[in-house]
Amino acid sequence: MRDVAIISFAQTEHQRAVSHINEVEMLMPLLGEALRGAGIGKDRVDFVCSGSSDYLAGQPFSFVMTLDAFGPWPPISESHVDMDGAWALYEAWVKMQMGHIDVALIYAYGKSSPGEIRRVLSRQLDPYYLGPLWVDSVSLAALQARCGLEAGAFTVEQMAEVAAARRRQAKSNPFAQLSGDVDASTLLAQEEFVAPLRKHDCPPITDGAAVVVLAAGDVARELCERPAWIRGIDHRIEPHALGVRDLTRSVSTEQAAARAGVGEGKVDVVELHAPFTHQELILREALALDDAVVVNPSGGALCANPIMAAGLIRFGEAASRIWRGEADRAVAHATSGPCLQQNLVCVLEGA
Amino acid sequence: MGSERVAVVGIGQTKHQATADCSIAGLVRQAAQRALDDAQMTWSDIDAVVIGKAPDFFEGVMMPELYLADALGATGKPMFRVHTAGSVGGSTAIVAQDLVAAGIHERVLTVAFEKQSESEAMWALSVAMPFQPPMHAGAGGYFAPHIRAYIRRSGAPDHIGILVALKDRLNALKNPYAHLHEEGITFESVKDSIMLWDPIRYSETCPSSDGACAMVLTNEKGGDAAAADGRKPAWVRGTAFRSEPTMFAGRDQVNPRGGQECAADVYRQAGIVDPRRDVDVVEMYVPFSWFEPMWLENLGFAAEGEGWKLVEDGVTQMDGDLPVNCSGGVLSSNPIGASGMLRFAEAALQVRGQAGEHQVDGARTAVGHAYGGGSQFFAMWVVGDEKP
């Protein structure tokens, strides 16, 4: 495997609604910031890859206009995925493995505010049998939580502890949308939102974006004092039909983690893309993390959930802890689809 | 991981048509099953699935790879979704080939589709957005001024578009998978068809099709094994993407720099010095007839302003010295998201000698080309019958 590292990262200050600017305006400052962070101009970028969804923008080919934020002139080598930006990073990493390019820039963005995100996400479902029922994303997550609770996999108290812990950690994250000191018992006193989920079990609705710069080998060493090297990366998918899945487990995370080599060393910090509290508990189990691992120091998707960028942000957050010397080995994770259908796992190391 | 050689060992497509009697899942599975059968593989032989399609709005399914994971046997495997505008079918094939070339997977299934009967693409493309020029009811309204500009610049006579449409529709009669099979088509019938977006006539316009295309890509070992078994692979000799801005006064939408540079990049990789001489057959993305002469120039097969002369001289006919779109092309079948992959796959069929009645004798080097958006997204590959 060719050595490729994350060398720069920028993200927006995530908000419930950013209505005064469009996606291009949201991204432009970040692109400049990420390039400055890497100490390069855009002429050094060999490949650009982005992740977004037309269903958030309410427009076909919405990414076409957003590319203007990068300013692709002269013409550039570029690609786009209708997936979270974490998968755009994967595509760029694959391209870099062939050895012809040294620097790639990845961006991802999503404004959930213009639509009703729960209903929008229901359009991800099987269009013949499930989609027409308009089952919304929170209800599907509630179904998964119910399965876990009834199977004894976790408790509502543990779920509330997750919410409280992430809000507390997010106090040191200036980009987080939600943060603060709140204890689990106070949260549990709130009424249920979509049973058995309470509001604190669900992610906030967020507008936001992120940019990551990857560099290979000596270029990474030249541009970054302590690059966050990608030592393993893999993603797997599960069936779409919920009836054939064990919703209390994340089998695809287990598979991806094994291939990415998560268990081959001590993990210092993990950034999990877990939009719901019970999903974090399921993912921690799937990754077989011990209690010493620092989980989601950024606050995670429970404190800011810009859809299509929230997975890529996990990579930036994990890498930045390596740059700062706070961790030697980190795991970044991203998810897609209802009830953790698809998962990507990456191991990052400082040496 | 170095750069592995990549071979196309399986190709499948559906009969492209107006109304399919199956679901979206059924459509993609049919093409994928045919590609697997062609490769003499089963679902369990596949390491990863890469899928592409044009905007999710076209069928009203957001991120349909999630729903299609079951139908494409992707459980427990990586499944990847590409979306790069109309060039997406080509880009999807390139992302799949990268996975093999990088040595990450040995056998990758790639699929692209569109099911236009479950949608209304023209109106999906016509959503009015603040601060953006309207598409004027679909792609035809957008591209007609580019064609008009080409005619004015090149001095091409009016009948060039008609000749291209006639050629492609006649070629389609030799392709059992083509959507349009217009037995009685003549120069006059194309000429007399209704003018939709001047100068684009109805018969110079692509149809709205349901369809899917799939390919199985393998590494050198897989390509050698297929060859040893008498199933000739197509070897990938170069791939490239290029994108340029949509709103930029300095860009030329008639002869885009992105297309020129994409072609130059892919030719360099494939060792093609003079494309007109070194390429045997071309599958290019021609949704409106006039794009054939325009792309002949953009891709370096003719000097600027001269592309129409190749059309008029019959060079791009099946029996010409640079046959273009022997399959009937996008003008005869347009399952949008699959149309780019069909160009790539038809190029591969030609060098494998498996294009049936629309086979060009002795085709050894073929170009597959796709473009999208407002002519600012390009994807190309070159395939050959010999290992690079």
XYZ file of N, CA and C in Angstrom, chain B residues 14-24 26-27 30 114-118 209-211:
66
model
N -29.105 -4.509 -21.143
C -30.507 -4.860 -21.345
C -30.911 -4.421 -22.737
N -32.050 -4.903 -23.192
C -32.687 -4.318 -24.364
C -33.179 -2.940 -23.905
N -32.694 -1.915 -24.557
C -33.089 -0.566 -24.149
C -34.446 -0.258 -24.756
N -35.353 0.215 -23.949
C -36.697 0.429 -24.469
C -37.414 1.517 -23.702
N -38.626 1.791 -24.155
C -39.377 2.897 -23.560
C -40.002 2.478 -22.234
N -40.533 1.285 -22.167
C -41.174 0.844 -20.943
C -40.708 -0.566 -20.632
N -39.993 -0.699 -19.558
C -39.510 -2.024 -19.187
C -40.564 -2.696 -18.324
N -40.637 -4.007 -18.410
C -41.619 -4.744 -17.626
C -40.990 -5.244 -16.329
N -40.059 -4.467 -15.785
C -39.451 -4.888 -14.524
C -39.084 -3.663 -13.693
N -38.718 -3.915 -12.454
C -38.353 -2.851 -11.521
C -36.961 -2.320 -11.842
N -36.559 -1.281 -11.113
C -35.191 -0.774 -11.261
C -34.205 -1.881 -10.885
N -34.680 -5.061 -11.043
C -34.694 -6.085 -12.085
C -33.855 -5.679 -13.278
N -33.930 -4.401 -13.604
C -33.193 -3.874 -14.759
C -31.678 -4.008 -14.549
N -30.494 -7.683 -14.456
C -30.450 -8.339 -15.764
C -29.127 -8.030 -16.480
N -30.467 3.781 -16.131
C -31.468 4.827 -16.002
C -32.794 4.176 -16.346
N -33.840 4.606 -15.672
C -35.167 4.066 -15.998
C -36.072 5.248 -16.244
N -36.004 5.745 -17.466
C -36.695 7.001 -17.770
C -38.212 6.858 -17.774
N -38.710 5.610 -17.901
C -40.171 5.456 -17.893
C -40.753 5.736 -16.518
N -39.915 5.712 -15.485
C -40.404 6.023 -14.139
C -40.112 7.475 -13.786
N -34.915 6.330 -22.760
C -34.883 4.866 -22.659
C -34.763 4.393 -21.219
N -35.236 3.183 -21.005
C -34.901 2.423 -19.804
C -33.766 1.493 -20.204
N -32.757 1.383 -19.370
C -31.703 0.442 -19.735
C -30.586 0.421 -18.725
